[in-house]
Coordinates of C-alpha atoms in Angstrom, one line a residue:
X1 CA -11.5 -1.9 -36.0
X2 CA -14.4 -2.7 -33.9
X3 CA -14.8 -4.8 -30.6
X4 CA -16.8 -7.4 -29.8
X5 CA -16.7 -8.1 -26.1
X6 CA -18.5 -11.8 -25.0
X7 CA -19.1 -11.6 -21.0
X8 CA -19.4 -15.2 -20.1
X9 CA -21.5 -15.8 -17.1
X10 CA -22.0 -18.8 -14.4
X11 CA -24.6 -20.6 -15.3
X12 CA -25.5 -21.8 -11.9
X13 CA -24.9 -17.6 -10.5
X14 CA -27.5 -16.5 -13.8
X15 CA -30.1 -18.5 -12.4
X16 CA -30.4 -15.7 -9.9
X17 CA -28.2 -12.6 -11.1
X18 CA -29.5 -10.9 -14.3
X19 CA -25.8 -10.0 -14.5
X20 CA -27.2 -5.9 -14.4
X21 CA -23.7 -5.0 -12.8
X22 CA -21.9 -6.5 -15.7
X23 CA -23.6 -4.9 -18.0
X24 CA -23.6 -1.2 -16.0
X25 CA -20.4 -1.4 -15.9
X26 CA -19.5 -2.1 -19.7
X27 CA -21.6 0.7 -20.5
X28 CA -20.0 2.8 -18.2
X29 CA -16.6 2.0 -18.9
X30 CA -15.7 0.9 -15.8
X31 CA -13.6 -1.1 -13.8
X32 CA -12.0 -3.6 -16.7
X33 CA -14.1 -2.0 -19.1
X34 CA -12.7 1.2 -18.9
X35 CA -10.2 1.1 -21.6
X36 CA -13.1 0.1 -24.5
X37 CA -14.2 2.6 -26.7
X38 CA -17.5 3.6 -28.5
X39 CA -17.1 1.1 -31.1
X40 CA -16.9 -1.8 -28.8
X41 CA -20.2 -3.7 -28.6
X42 CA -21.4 -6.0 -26.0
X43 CA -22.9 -9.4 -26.0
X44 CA -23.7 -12.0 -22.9
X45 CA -24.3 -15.8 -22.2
X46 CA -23.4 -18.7 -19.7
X47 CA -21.0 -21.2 -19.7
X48 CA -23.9 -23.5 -20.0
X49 CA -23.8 -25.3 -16.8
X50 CA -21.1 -27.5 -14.9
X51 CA -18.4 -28.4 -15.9
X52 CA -18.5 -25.7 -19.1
X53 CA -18.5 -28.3 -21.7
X54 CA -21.7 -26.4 -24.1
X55 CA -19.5 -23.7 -23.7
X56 CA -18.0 -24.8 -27.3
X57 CA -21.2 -24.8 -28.8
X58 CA -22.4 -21.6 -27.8
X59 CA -18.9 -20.2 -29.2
X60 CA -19.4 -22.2 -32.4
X61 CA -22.1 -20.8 -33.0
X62 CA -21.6 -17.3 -31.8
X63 CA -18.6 -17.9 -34.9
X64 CA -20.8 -19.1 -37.4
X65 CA -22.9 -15.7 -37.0
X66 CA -20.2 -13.9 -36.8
X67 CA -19.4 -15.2 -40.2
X68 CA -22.8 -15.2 -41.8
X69 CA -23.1 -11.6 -40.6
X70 CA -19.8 -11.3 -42.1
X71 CA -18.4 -9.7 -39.0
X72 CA -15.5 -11.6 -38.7
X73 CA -13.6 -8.7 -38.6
X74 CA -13.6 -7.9 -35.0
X75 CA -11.5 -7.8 -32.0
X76 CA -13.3 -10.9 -29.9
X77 CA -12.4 -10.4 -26.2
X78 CA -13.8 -12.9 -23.6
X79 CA -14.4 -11.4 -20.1
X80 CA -14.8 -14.3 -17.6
X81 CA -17.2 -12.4 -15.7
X82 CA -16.2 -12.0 -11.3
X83 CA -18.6 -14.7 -10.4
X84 CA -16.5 -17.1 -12.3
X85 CA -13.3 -16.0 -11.4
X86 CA -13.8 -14.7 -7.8
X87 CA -14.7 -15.8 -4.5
X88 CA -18.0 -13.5 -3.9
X89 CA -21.5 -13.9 -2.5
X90 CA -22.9 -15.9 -5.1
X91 CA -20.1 -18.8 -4.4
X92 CA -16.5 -19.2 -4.7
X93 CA -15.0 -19.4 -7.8
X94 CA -15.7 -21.8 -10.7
X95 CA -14.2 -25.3 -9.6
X96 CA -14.1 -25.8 -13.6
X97 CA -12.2 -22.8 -14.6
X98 CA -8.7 -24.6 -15.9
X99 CA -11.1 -26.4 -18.2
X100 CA -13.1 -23.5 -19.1
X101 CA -9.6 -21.6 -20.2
X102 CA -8.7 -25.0 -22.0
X103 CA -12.0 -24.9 -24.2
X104 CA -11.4 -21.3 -24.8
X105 CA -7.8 -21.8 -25.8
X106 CA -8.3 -24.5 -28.5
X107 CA -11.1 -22.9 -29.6
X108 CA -8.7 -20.0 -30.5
X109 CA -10.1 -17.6 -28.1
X110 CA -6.7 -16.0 -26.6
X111 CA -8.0 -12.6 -25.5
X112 CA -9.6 -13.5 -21.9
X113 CA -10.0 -11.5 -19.4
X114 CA -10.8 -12.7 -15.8
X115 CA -13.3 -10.5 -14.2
X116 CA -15.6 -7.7 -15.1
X117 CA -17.9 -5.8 -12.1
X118 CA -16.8 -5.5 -8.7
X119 CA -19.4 -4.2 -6.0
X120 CA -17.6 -1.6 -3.3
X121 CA -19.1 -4.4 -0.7
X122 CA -16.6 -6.8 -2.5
X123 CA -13.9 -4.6 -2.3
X124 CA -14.6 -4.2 1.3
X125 CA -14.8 -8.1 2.1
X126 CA -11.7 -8.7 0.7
X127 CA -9.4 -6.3 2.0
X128 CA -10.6 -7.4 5.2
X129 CA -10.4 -11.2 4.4
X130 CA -13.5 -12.3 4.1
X131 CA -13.6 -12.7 -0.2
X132 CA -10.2 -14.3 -1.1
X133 CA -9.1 -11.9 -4.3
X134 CA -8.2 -12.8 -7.7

């Protein structure tokens, strides 16, 4: 069976991350990556802004082609990516999240995971107290 992995990125954080880290890191299997084999494929997009509400329709739609492409098939797993979910230097994490997870979960999407790229500078802040962790 094949994977389909959907990063979901801030919308407000995009406006100034090209989300490269994210993306390294899924190719590179690392971090929560790692366990994703070579039949996993990758796909991106934002939440659509505050509060995360267009999120449904980016998800309907990403559905709808995943039916027209008859692709149905797959594992779909959500990764919330770290600027959502995380206090980091972009901001501190998404105010909207509990709704976000709501839209997700009665739009049937049940295999989330929070986070995806963390920078060794991260790591660093937060073990001495500066980045709350997650």
């Amino acid at each position: 069976m094949s994977r389909l992995v959907v990063i979901i990125q801030c919308d407000t954080v995009q406006q100034r991350c090209c989300g490269y880290n994210c993306t390294h890191a899924f190719y590179s299997r690392e971090g929560k990556f790692a366990d994703y084999d070579a039949n996993t494929h990758y796909m991106s997009f934002t939440c659509g802004g505050c509060c995360g509400g267009a999120l449904t329709v980016k998800l309907e739609n990403l559905c709808k082609r995943l039916r027209r492409f008859q692709e149905t098939d797959q594992e779909l797993i959500i990764h919330l990516s770290t600027c959502m979910v995380s206090d980091n230097s972009h901001k501190p994490p998404c105010p909207h999240l509990a709704y976000i997870m709501t839209l997700l979960e009665k739009k049937g999407f049940t295999n989330i995971v929070k986070g995806t790229y963390i920078s060794k500078t991260a790591t660093k802040r937060r073990a001495e107290g500066r980045y709350k962790s997650f």
